[in-house]
PDB file of C-alpha atoms and ligand atoms in Angstrom:
ATOM      1  CA  MET A  10       0.000   0.009   0.006  1.00 32.00           C
ATOM      2  CA  ALA A  11       1.272   3.508  -0.822  1.00 32.00           C
ATOM      3  CA  ALA A  12       2.538   5.595   2.069  1.00 33.00           C
ATOM      4  CA  GLY A  13       0.940   8.912   2.967  1.00 34.00           C
ATOM      5  CA  GLY A  14      -2.317  10.296   4.282  1.00 38.00           C
ATOM      6  CA  ALA A  15      -4.544   8.874   1.556  1.00 39.00           C
ATOM      7  CA  ALA A  16      -3.438   5.320   2.304  1.00 44.00           C
ATOM      8  CA  GLU A  17      -4.893   5.642   5.794  1.00 53.00           C
ATOM      9  CA  ASP A  18      -8.454   5.413   4.564  1.00 76.00           C
ATOM     10  CA  CYS A  19      -7.660   2.240   2.578  1.00 88.00           C
ATOM     11  CA  SER A  20      -7.360   0.244   5.799  1.00 94.00           C
ATOM     12  CA  PHE A  21      -9.102   0.053   9.151  1.00 97.00           C
ATOM     13  CA  HIS A  22      -8.103   1.955  12.295  1.00 97.00           C
ATOM     14  CA  TYR A  23      -8.066  -0.358  15.332  1.00 97.00           C
ATOM     15  CA  TRP A  24      -9.945   0.514  18.510  1.00 98.00           C
ATOM     16  CA  LYS A  25     -10.077  -1.988  21.378  1.00 98.00           C
ATOM     17  CA  ASN A  26     -12.772  -2.029  24.095  1.00 98.00           C
ATOM     18  CA  PRO A  27     -13.960   1.605  23.763  1.00 98.00           C
ATOM     19  CA  SER A  28     -15.588   2.911  26.944  1.00 97.00           C
ATOM     20  CA  PRO A  29     -19.086   4.501  26.991  1.00 97.00           C
ATOM     21  CA  GLU A  30     -17.464   7.906  27.621  1.00 97.00           C
ATOM     22  CA  GLU A  31     -15.172   7.571  24.604  1.00 97.00           C
ATOM     23  CA  ILE A  32     -17.991   6.878  22.125  1.00 97.00           C
ATOM     24  CA  GLY A  33     -20.111   9.919  23.069  1.00 97.00           C
ATOM     25  CA  GLN A  34     -23.775  10.437  23.928  1.00 97.00           C
ATOM     26  CA  SER A  35     -25.437   9.655  20.615  1.00 97.00           C
ATOM     27  CA  THR A  36     -24.953   7.681  17.414  1.00 97.00           C
ATOM     28  CA  LEU A  37     -24.080  10.937  15.669  1.00 97.00           C
ATOM     29  CA  GLU A  38     -21.419  11.776  18.226  1.00 97.00           C
ATOM     30  CA  PHE A  39     -20.073   8.223  17.952  1.00 98.00           C
ATOM     31  CA  LEU A  40     -19.831   8.636  14.158  1.00 98.00           C
ATOM     32  CA  LYS A  41     -17.905  11.874  14.602  1.00 97.00           C
ATOM     33  CA  ARG A  42     -15.441  10.250  16.962  1.00 97.00           C
ATOM     34  CA  LEU A  43     -14.542   7.448  14.552  1.00 97.00           C
ATOM     35  CA  PRO A  44     -11.128   8.188  13.023  1.00 95.00           C
ATOM     36  CA  GLY A  45     -12.111   6.860   9.572  1.00 96.00           C
ATOM     37  CA  PRO A  46     -12.809   3.251   8.604  1.00 97.00           C
ATOM     38  CA  THR A  47     -12.724   1.583  12.018  1.00 98.00           C
ATOM     39  CA  HIS A  48     -12.276  -1.919  13.444  1.00 98.00           C
ATOM     40  CA  ILE A  49     -13.676  -2.062  16.982  1.00 98.00           C
ATOM     41  CA  HIS A  50     -12.605  -5.114  18.975  1.00 98.00           C
ATOM     42  CA  VAL A  51     -14.670  -5.943  22.060  1.00 98.00           C
ATOM     43  CA  GLU A  52     -13.319  -8.722  24.235  1.00 98.00           C
ATOM     44  CA  GLY A  53     -15.786 -11.411  25.257  1.00 98.00           C
ATOM     45  CA  GLN A  54     -16.013 -14.054  27.976  1.00 98.00           C
ATOM     46  CA  ASP A  55     -14.386 -16.665  25.721  1.00 98.00           C
ATOM     47  CA  PRO A  56     -11.511 -14.977  23.833  1.00 96.00           C
ATOM     48  CA  THR A  57     -10.688 -18.199  21.958  1.00 97.00           C
ATOM     49  CA  ARG A  58     -13.783 -17.655  19.794  1.00 98.00           C
ATOM     50  CA  CYS A  59     -14.984 -14.645  17.831  1.00 98.00           C
ATOM     51  CA  ARG A  60     -17.745 -13.339  15.563  1.00 98.00           C
ATOM     52  CA  ALA A  61     -17.722 -10.376  13.184  1.00 98.00           C
ATOM     53  CA  VAL A  62     -20.171  -7.609  12.331  1.00 98.00           C
ATOM     54  CA  THR A  63     -19.895  -5.217   9.439  1.00 98.00           C
ATOM     55  CA  THR A  64     -22.098  -2.170   9.111  1.00 98.00           C
ATOM     56  CA  LEU A  65     -22.117   1.217   7.415  1.00 97.00           C
ATOM     57  CA  LEU A  66     -20.761  -0.302   4.207  1.00 97.00           C
ATOM     58  CA  HIS A  67     -23.211   2.291   2.880  1.00 97.00           C
ATOM     59  CA  GLY A  68     -22.989   5.732   4.524  1.00 97.00           C
ATOM     60  CA  ASN A  69     -26.744   6.389   4.425  1.00 96.00           C
ATOM     61  CA  GLU A  70     -27.710   3.216   6.342  1.00 97.00           C
ATOM     62  CA  PRO A  71     -27.266   4.012  10.048  1.00 97.00           C
ATOM     63  CA  SER A  72     -29.322   1.330  11.892  1.00 98.00           C
ATOM     64  CA  GLY A  73     -26.348  -1.019  12.324  1.00 98.00           C
ATOM     65  CA  LEU A  74     -24.107   1.776  13.680  1.00 98.00           C
ATOM     66  CA  HIS A  75     -26.906   2.743  16.049  1.00 98.00           C
ATOM     67  CA  ALA A  76     -27.053  -0.871  17.288  1.00 98.00           C
ATOM     68  CA  VAL A  77     -23.282  -1.000  17.817  1.00 98.00           C
ATOM     69  CA  PHE A  78     -23.432   2.295  19.702  1.00 98.00           C
ATOM     70  CA  THR A  79     -26.305   1.044  21.889  1.00 98.00           C
ATOM     71  CA  LEU A  80     -24.473  -2.147  22.921  1.00 98.00           C
ATOM     72  CA  LEU A  81     -21.232  -0.295  23.621  1.00 98.00           C
ATOM     73  CA  ARG A  82     -23.057   2.293  25.743  1.00 98.00           C
ATOM     74  CA  LEU A  83     -24.748  -0.487  27.729  1.00 97.00           C
ATOM     75  CA  GLN A  84     -21.354  -2.160  28.176  1.00 96.00           C
ATOM     76  CA  ILE A  85     -22.764  -5.482  27.092  1.00 95.00           C
ATOM     77  CA  ARG A  86     -20.110  -8.153  27.661  1.00 96.00           C
ATOM     78  CA  PRO A  87     -20.219 -10.439  24.636  1.00 98.00           C
ATOM     79  CA  VAL A  88     -20.021 -14.196  25.026  1.00 98.00           C
ATOM     80  CA  VAL A  89     -17.133 -14.371  22.530  1.00 98.00           C
ATOM     81  CA  ASP A  90     -14.832 -11.666  21.093  1.00 98.00           C
ATOM     82  CA  ILE A  91     -16.675  -9.402  18.648  1.00 98.00           C
ATOM     83  CA  HIS A  92     -15.003  -7.593  15.762  1.00 98.00           C
ATOM     84  CA  TYR A  93     -17.011  -4.668  14.388  1.00 98.00           C
ATOM     85  CA  PHE A  94     -15.936  -3.284  11.006  1.00 98.00           C
ATOM     86  CA  ILE A  95     -17.305   0.166  10.133  1.00 98.00           C
ATOM     87  CA  PRO A  96     -15.940   1.270   6.747  1.00 97.00           C
ATOM     88  CA  SER A  97     -17.854   4.175   5.124  1.00 96.00           C
ATOM     89  CA  VAL A  98     -17.347   6.700   7.908  1.00 96.00           C
ATOM     90  CA  ASP A  99     -16.273   9.478   5.522  1.00 95.00           C
ATOM     91  CA  ALA A 100     -19.390   9.139   3.380  1.00 96.00           C
ATOM     92  CA  ALA A 101     -21.660   8.945   6.448  1.00 97.00           C
ATOM     93  CA  ARG A 102     -20.057  12.078   7.959  1.00 96.00           C
ATOM     94  CA  GLN A 103     -20.737  14.323   4.980  1.00 94.00           C
ATOM     95  CA  ALA A 104     -23.250  16.951   6.185  1.00 93.00           C
ATOM     96  CA  PRO A 105     -26.034  16.586   7.119  1.00 94.00           C
ATOM     97  CA  CYS A 106     -24.763  13.029   7.950  1.00 95.00           C
ATOM     98  CA  PHE A 107     -26.083   9.605   6.906  1.00 96.00           C
ATOM     99  CA  VAL A 108     -27.158  10.942   3.486  1.00 94.00           C
ATOM    100  CA  TYR A 109     -24.456   9.690   1.117  1.00 94.00           C
ATOM    101  CA  ARG A 110     -24.376   5.990   0.247  1.00 94.00           C
ATOM    102  CA  MET A 111     -20.784   6.633  -0.867  1.00 94.00           C
ATOM    103  CA  LEU A 112     -18.785   9.740  -1.654  1.00 92.00           C
ATOM    104  CA  PRO A 113     -19.259  11.137  -5.182  1.00 89.00           C
ATOM    105  CA  HIS A 114     -17.094   9.292  -7.758  1.00 90.00           C
ATOM    106  CA  GLN A 115     -16.361   6.425  -5.405  1.00 92.00           C
ATOM    107  CA  LYS A 116     -17.300   2.829  -6.062  1.00 93.00           C
ATOM    108  CA  ASP A 117     -20.004   1.090  -4.088  1.00 94.00           C
ATOM    109  CA  LEU A 118     -18.022  -0.763  -1.423  1.00 95.00           C
ATOM    110  CA  ASN A 119     -20.486  -3.654  -1.348  1.00 95.00           C
ATOM    111  CA  ARG A 120     -19.690  -4.408  -4.990  1.00 94.00           C
ATOM    112  CA  CYS A 121     -15.900  -4.690  -4.340  1.00 95.00           C
ATOM    113  CA  PHE A 122     -15.604  -8.053  -2.602  1.00 94.00           C
ATOM    114  CA  GLY A 123     -15.124 -10.211  -5.670  1.00 89.00           C
ATOM    115  CA  LYS A 124     -11.508 -11.298  -6.237  1.00 84.00           C
ATOM    116  CA  PRO A 125      -9.253 -10.156  -7.806  1.00 88.00           C
ATOM    117  CA  PHE A 126      -9.501  -6.816  -6.007  1.00 89.00           C
ATOM    118  CA  GLY A 127      -9.104  -3.642  -8.056  1.00 89.00           C
ATOM    119  CA  ASP A 128      -6.871  -0.783  -6.939  1.00 90.00           C
ATOM    120  CA  SER A 129      -9.379   1.938  -6.087  1.00 92.00           C
ATOM    121  CA  LYS A 130      -9.636   3.115  -2.475  1.00 92.00           C
ATOM    122  CA  GLN A 131     -12.823   1.084  -2.013  1.00 94.00           C
ATOM    123  CA  ASP A 132     -11.217  -2.060  -3.428  1.00 95.00           C
ATOM    124  CA  LYS A 133      -8.281  -1.702  -1.026  1.00 95.00           C
ATOM    125  CA  LEU A 134     -10.645  -1.282   1.913  1.00 96.00           C
ATOM    126  CA  ALA A 135     -12.534  -4.404   0.808  1.00 96.00           C
ATOM    127  CA  ALA A 136      -9.249  -6.334   0.530  1.00 96.00           C
ATOM    128  CA  ASP A 137      -8.224  -5.151   4.027  1.00 96.00           C
ATOM    129  CA  LEU A 138     -11.545  -6.316   5.466  1.00 97.00           C
ATOM    130  CA  ILE A 139     -11.199  -9.756   3.848  1.00 96.00           C
ATOM    131  CA  ALA A 140      -7.583 -10.036   5.076  1.00 96.00           C
ATOM    132  CA  LYS A 141      -8.768  -9.328   8.635  1.00 97.00           C
ATOM    133  CA  LEU A 142     -11.545 -11.919   8.394  1.00 97.00           C
ATOM    134  CA  GLU A 143      -9.028 -14.457   7.117  1.00 96.00           C
ATOM    135  CA  ARG A 144      -6.763 -13.604  10.044  1.00 97.00           C
ATOM    136  CA  TYR A 145      -9.305 -13.607  12.864  1.00 97.00           C
ATOM    137  CA  ARG A 146     -11.420 -16.461  11.410  1.00 97.00           C
ATOM    138  CA  PRO A 147     -14.742 -15.457  13.045  1.00 98.00           C
ATOM    139  CA  GLU A 148     -17.411 -18.163  13.361  1.00 97.00           C
ATOM    140  CA  CYS A 149     -19.696 -16.035  11.210  1.00 98.00           C
ATOM    141  CA  VAL A 150     -20.283 -12.529   9.847  1.00 98.00           C
ATOM    142  CA  ILE A 151     -23.413 -10.400   9.765  1.00 98.00           C
ATOM    143  CA  ASP A 152     -23.548  -7.345   7.530  1.00 98.00           C
ATOM    144  CA  ILE A 153     -26.205  -4.825   8.667  1.00 98.00           C
ATOM    145  CA  HIS A 154     -27.872  -2.475   6.150  1.00 97.00           C
ATOM    146  CA  ASN A 155     -31.031  -0.428   5.708  1.00 96.00           C
ATOM    147  CA  THR A 156     -33.321  -0.801   2.692  1.00 90.00           C
ATOM    148  CA  SER A 157     -33.602   2.203   0.400  1.00 80.00           C
ATOM    149  CA  GLY A 158     -36.871   4.019   0.991  1.00 77.00           C
ATOM    150  CA  SER A 159     -39.259   2.439   3.428  1.00 79.00           C
ATOM    151  CA  GLY A 160     -40.027  -1.255   3.673  1.00 80.00           C
ATOM    152  CA  PRO A 161     -40.035  -4.424   5.741  1.00 87.00           C
ATOM    153  CA  SER A 162     -36.878  -6.037   7.138  1.00 93.00           C
ATOM    154  CA  PHE A 163     -35.377  -9.128   5.542  1.00 94.00           C
ATOM    155  CA  GLY A 164     -32.204 -11.173   5.388  1.00 95.00           C
ATOM    156  CA  VAL A 165     -30.310 -12.072   2.236  1.00 94.00           C
ATOM    157  CA  THR A 166     -28.087 -15.070   1.625  1.00 94.00           C
ATOM    158  CA  THR A 167     -26.325 -16.579  -1.337  1.00 92.00           C
ATOM    159  CA  PHE A 168     -25.901 -19.835   0.512  1.00 88.00           C
ATOM    160  CA  MET A 169     -28.772 -21.969   1.814  1.00 88.00           C
ATOM    161  CA  ASP A 170     -28.225 -24.006   4.946  1.00 91.00           C
ATOM    162  CA  ALA A 171     -29.308 -24.149   8.578  1.00 92.00           C
ATOM    163  CA  ARG A 172     -26.463 -21.925   9.804  1.00 95.00           C
ATOM    164  CA  HIS A 173     -27.434 -19.056   7.517  1.00 95.00           C
ATOM    165  CA  ASP A 174     -31.103 -19.505   8.474  1.00 94.00           C
ATOM    166  CA  ALA A 175     -30.171 -19.318  12.149  1.00 95.00           C
ATOM    167  CA  LEU A 176     -28.229 -16.079  11.678  1.00 96.00           C
ATOM    168  CA  VAL A 177     -31.058 -14.344   9.844  1.00 96.00           C
ATOM    169  CA  SER A 178     -33.598 -15.588  12.408  1.00 95.00           C
ATOM    170  CA  LEU A 179     -31.884 -13.512  15.070  1.00 95.00           C
ATOM    171  CA  PHE A 180     -33.177 -10.399  13.270  1.00 96.00           C
ATOM    172  CA  THR A 181     -36.134 -11.108  11.012  1.00 95.00           C
ATOM    173  CA  HIS A 182     -38.386 -13.842   9.606  1.00 93.00           C
ATOM    174  CA  ARG A 183     -38.070 -12.975   5.890  1.00 93.00           C
ATOM    175  CA  MET A 184     -35.210 -14.475   3.912  1.00 94.00           C
ATOM    176  CA  ILE A 185     -34.248 -13.818   0.313  1.00 93.00           C
ATOM    177  CA  VAL A 186     -32.124 -16.491  -1.322  1.00 93.00           C
ATOM    178  CA  THR A 187     -30.271 -15.092  -4.285  1.00 91.00           C
ATOM    179  CA  ASP A 188     -27.768 -16.407  -6.797  1.00 87.00           C
ATOM    180  CA  LEU A 189     -27.021 -12.948  -8.169  1.00 84.00           C
ATOM    181  CA  LYS A 190     -23.257 -12.361  -7.924  1.00 87.00           C
ATOM    182  CA  LEU A 191     -22.479  -8.668  -7.509  1.00 88.00           C
ATOM    183  CA  GLY A 192     -19.304  -8.629  -5.425  1.00 93.00           C
ATOM    184  CA  ALA A 193     -21.241  -8.241  -2.143  1.00 94.00           C
ATOM    185  CA  LEU A 194     -19.590  -9.183   1.139  1.00 95.00           C
ATOM    186  CA  MET A 195     -21.986 -12.053   1.848  1.00 93.00           C
ATOM    187  CA  GLU A 196     -20.612 -13.883  -1.213  1.00 92.00           C
ATOM    188  CA  ILE A 197     -17.577 -14.906   0.918  1.00 91.00           C
ATOM    189  CA  SER A 198     -19.917 -17.526   2.456  1.00 86.00           C
ATOM    190  CA  GLU A 199     -18.806 -19.831  -0.341  1.00 82.00           C
ATOM    191  CA  THR A 200     -15.165 -19.853   0.742  1.00 88.00           C
ATOM    192  CA  LEU A 201     -14.746 -18.354   4.230  1.00 93.00           C
ATOM    193  CA  MET A 202     -17.460 -18.440   6.887  1.00 95.00           C
ATOM    194  CA  PRO A 203     -21.265 -18.133   7.084  1.00 96.00           C
ATOM    195  CA  THR A 204     -22.127 -14.538   6.165  1.00 97.00           C
ATOM    196  CA  VAL A 205     -25.558 -12.974   5.781  1.00 97.00           C
ATOM    197  CA  THR A 206     -26.873  -9.552   4.929  1.00 97.00           C
ATOM    198  CA  ILE A 207     -29.503  -8.070   7.220  1.00 98.00           C
ATOM    199  CA  GLU A 208     -31.680  -5.352   5.715  1.00 96.00           C
ATOM    200  CA  CYS A 209     -33.316  -3.609   8.669  1.00 96.00           C
ATOM    201  CA  GLY A 210     -36.012  -1.694   6.814  1.00 92.00           C
ATOM    202  CA  GLY A 211     -35.801   1.976   5.876  1.00 92.00           C
ATOM    203  CA  ALA A 212     -33.289   4.327   7.552  1.00 93.00           C
ATOM    204  CA  GLN A 213     -36.199   6.621   8.506  1.00 87.00           C
ATOM    205  CA  ASP A 214     -38.394   3.842   9.942  1.00 88.00           C
ATOM    206  CA  PRO A 215     -38.079   3.992  13.779  1.00 86.00           C
ATOM    207  CA  GLU A 216     -38.487   0.225  14.105  1.00 94.00           C
ATOM    208  CA  SER A 217     -35.341  -0.362  12.008  1.00 96.00           C
ATOM    209  CA  ASP A 218     -32.988   0.826  14.758  1.00 97.00           C
ATOM    210  CA  LYS A 219     -34.756  -1.280  17.368  1.00 96.00           C
ATOM    211  CA  MET A 220     -34.729  -4.356  15.171  1.00 96.00           C
ATOM    212  CA  ALA A 221     -30.957  -3.926  14.572  1.00 98.00           C
ATOM    213  CA  SER A 222     -30.220  -3.456  18.297  1.00 98.00           C
ATOM    214  CA  ASP A 223     -32.426  -6.396  19.404  1.00 97.00           C
ATOM    215  CA  GLY A 224     -30.869  -8.731  16.839  1.00 97.00           C
ATOM    216  CA  LEU A 225     -27.310  -7.598  17.549  1.00 98.00           C
ATOM    217  CA  LEU A 226     -27.808  -8.147  21.275  1.00 98.00           C
ATOM    218  CA  LYS A 227     -28.761 -11.778  20.564  1.00 96.00           C
ATOM    219  CA  TYR A 228     -25.850 -12.148  18.161  1.00 97.00           C
ATOM    220  CA  VAL A 229     -23.245 -11.108  20.748  1.00 98.00           C
ATOM    221  CA  THR A 230     -24.790 -12.818  23.806  1.00 97.00           C
ATOM    222  CA  TYR A 231     -26.125 -16.193  22.571  1.00 95.00           C
ATOM    223  CA  PRO A 232     -23.587 -19.015  23.062  1.00 95.00           C
ATOM    224  CA  ASP A 233     -24.543 -20.544  19.705  1.00 95.00           C
ATOM    225  CA  VAL A 234     -25.936 -18.474  16.836  1.00 95.00           C
ATOM    226  CA  LEU A 235     -25.494 -21.043  14.078  1.00 95.00           C
ATOM    227  CA  ASN A 236     -27.984 -23.577  15.340  1.00 90.00           C
ATOM    228  CA  GLN A 237     -31.621 -22.836  14.633  1.00 76.00           C
ATOM    229  CA  GLU A 238     -32.871 -25.265  17.280  1.00 74.00           C
ATOM    230  CA  ASN A 239     -32.099 -22.523  19.800  1.00 60.00           C
ATOM    231  CA  LEU A 240     -34.399 -20.107  18.023  1.00 66.00           C
ATOM    232  CA  ASP A 241     -38.165 -19.767  18.051  1.00 62.00           C
ATOM    233  CA  ILE A 242     -38.715 -18.098  14.692  1.00 72.00           C
ATOM    234  CA  SER A 243     -39.606 -19.787  11.409  1.00 84.00           C
ATOM    235  CA  LEU A 244     -38.489 -18.196   8.187  1.00 90.00           C
ATOM    236  CA  GLU A 245     -40.465 -17.255   5.109  1.00 91.00           C
ATOM    237  CA  PHE A 246     -38.287 -17.802   2.028  1.00 91.00           C
ATOM    238  CA  PHE A 247     -38.234 -15.801  -1.201  1.00 88.00           C
ATOM    239  CA  HIS A 248     -36.250 -17.377  -4.011  1.00 87.00           C
ATOM    240  CA  ASN A 249     -34.825 -16.030  -7.236  1.00 78.00           C
ATOM    241  CA  PRO A 250     -35.236 -12.267  -6.930  1.00 80.00           C
ATOM    242  CA  LEU A 251     -34.906 -10.484 -10.255  1.00 77.00           C
ATOM    243  CA  ARG A 252     -32.619  -7.519 -10.734  1.00 76.00           C
ATOM    244  CA  LEU A 253     -33.534  -4.962 -13.378  1.00 75.00           C
ATOM    245  CA  GLU A 254     -30.732  -2.641 -14.454  1.00 77.00           C
ATOM    246  CA  LEU A 255     -31.012   0.464 -16.619  1.00 77.00           C
ATOM    247  CA  ARG A 256     -28.395   1.216 -19.204  1.00 75.00           C
ATOM    248  CA  GLU A 257     -25.979   3.892 -18.078  1.00 72.00           C
ATOM    249  CA  ASN A 258     -27.184   7.477 -18.471  1.00 72.00           C
ATOM    250  CA  ARG A 259     -30.838   6.453 -18.856  1.00 76.00           C
ATOM    251  CA  ASP A 260     -33.223   8.615 -16.880  1.00 83.00           C
ATOM    252  CA  ILE A 261     -35.562   7.345 -14.228  1.00 88.00           C
ATOM    253  CA  ALA A 262     -38.528   9.121 -12.695  1.00 91.00           C
ATOM    254  CA  PHE A 263     -41.310   8.273 -10.275  1.00 92.00           C
ATOM    255  CA  GLY A 264     -44.933   9.100 -10.995  1.00 94.00           C
ATOM    256  CA  ASP A 265     -48.335   7.687 -11.921  1.00 94.00           C
ATOM    257  CA  HIS A 266     -47.984   8.560 -15.607  1.00 94.00           C
ATOM    258  CA  SER A 267     -45.037   8.637 -18.019  1.00 93.00           C
ATOM    259  CA  LEU A 268     -42.858  11.647 -17.158  1.00 92.00           C
ATOM    260  CA  LEU A 269     -39.947  11.225 -19.565  1.00 89.00           C
ATOM    261  CA  GLU A 270     -39.545  11.385 -23.335  1.00 87.00           C
ATOM    262  CA  ILE A 271     -36.874   8.714 -23.124  1.00 86.00           C
ATOM    263  CA  GLY A 272     -36.544   6.718 -19.941  1.00 87.00           C
ATOM    264  CA  ILE A 273     -38.474   4.839 -17.306  1.00 91.00           C
ATOM    265  CA  THR A 274     -41.118   6.129 -14.937  1.00 94.00           C
ATOM    266  CA  LEU A 275     -41.824   3.838 -12.003  1.00 92.00           C
ATOM    267  CA  LEU A 276     -44.971   4.027  -9.911  1.00 92.00           C
ATOM    268  CA  PRO A 277     -44.442   6.034  -6.692  1.00 89.00           C
ATOM    269  CA  ASP A 278     -45.428   2.995  -4.571  1.00 85.00           C
ATOM    270  CA  ILE A 279     -43.066   0.598  -6.433  1.00 84.00           C
ATOM    271  CA  GLU A 280     -41.635  -0.523  -3.056  1.00 78.00           C
ATOM    272  CA  ASN A 281     -44.938  -2.235  -2.326  1.00 77.00           C
ATOM    273  CA  HIS A 282     -43.863  -4.827  -4.868  1.00 79.00           C
ATOM    274  CA  ASN A 283     -40.645  -5.688  -2.998  1.00 74.00           C
ATOM    275  CA  PHE A 284     -42.272  -8.823  -1.605  1.00 73.00           C
ATOM    276  CA  GLY A 285     -44.826 -11.008  -3.324  1.00 72.00           C
ATOM    277  CA  TYR A 286     -45.484 -12.041  -6.910  1.00 76.00           C
ATOM    278  CA  VAL A 287     -45.714  -9.900  -9.990  1.00 81.00           C
ATOM    279  CA  GLU A 288     -48.156 -11.085 -12.708  1.00 86.00           C
ATOM    280  CA  PRO A 289     -47.748 -10.229 -16.403  1.00 89.00           C
ATOM    281  CA  ASP A 290     -50.541  -7.637 -16.208  1.00 92.00           C
ATOM    282  CA  THR A 291     -49.249  -5.935 -13.027  1.00 91.00           C
ATOM    283  CA  LEU A 292     -48.475  -2.286 -13.814  1.00 92.00           C
ATOM    284  CA  LEU A 293     -45.082  -1.258 -12.451  1.00 91.00           C
ATOM    285  CA  GLY A 294     -44.402   1.841 -14.522  1.00 92.00           C
ATOM    286  CA  PHE A 295     -43.920   3.213 -18.022  1.00 93.00           C
ATOM    287  CA  VAL A 296     -41.170   2.897 -20.629  1.00 90.00           C
ATOM    288  CA  ALA A 297     -40.737   5.716 -23.130  1.00 88.00           C
ATOM    289  CA  GLY A 298     -38.368   5.538 -26.112  1.00 82.00           C
ATOM    290  CA  ARG A 299     -36.639   2.386 -27.266  1.00 73.00           C
TER     291      ARG A 299
HETATM  292 ZN1   ZN B 319     -26.684  -1.158   1.976  1.00 77.31          ZN
END
């Protein structure tokens, strides 16, 4: 890695056992005290085992950071060592805070985990995170996000087995099983350790923060989080989600009639279709032009 100031943000700062005083009085204060991409290591009762949590891969998705803050403030002693990785601090800190998914002209960090890694700042940060997971060998990883807009919570996995089901069940009862390969962190499940994405619902939905904190509390205090027999929730599965991509530089609008000469107008309540089945005659929006 190149020397100098810029290189700093390509790897994680290390912070061990922060005290409640050091992290501040609110999630926002906590964010402002983070020195950049940060690895927080909290020692647990059994230091021979560990689990990992990633959150704030996207700067506008604060529920996971709020949950980490809450547990640190309460001085919850985890059952095993916990490694928190909080990468997109710079994007999250841009005023008025928690608005930017990533900084302008930067790559989406959660599309950078496919090997071989590129050499952008985001790729280097992704490579550093993977190197740390390979070094610490956590039993499992959860990656906490918020959905864009408003919506229900759900888990996402690229790997179907009881361990992944158990991890998602700590947080929510909806599970999306996808085989789309985008370079997301959870794709390391194939080669490293069980890893799931938790989508907590919208960043503005008050229940999202609570759901993240409640689930995280279970994740750090349950002796076994990979065995569903210990859990009382049964999952509802959604298979084969479809991803629709627009060509670059195509316009998109939201409205109940076509708003563009060339481009796509989606219905304002398109999020209502996030779960369930779409029939051939279901209206989703309008295409204008070729
Ligand atoms: Zn996200």
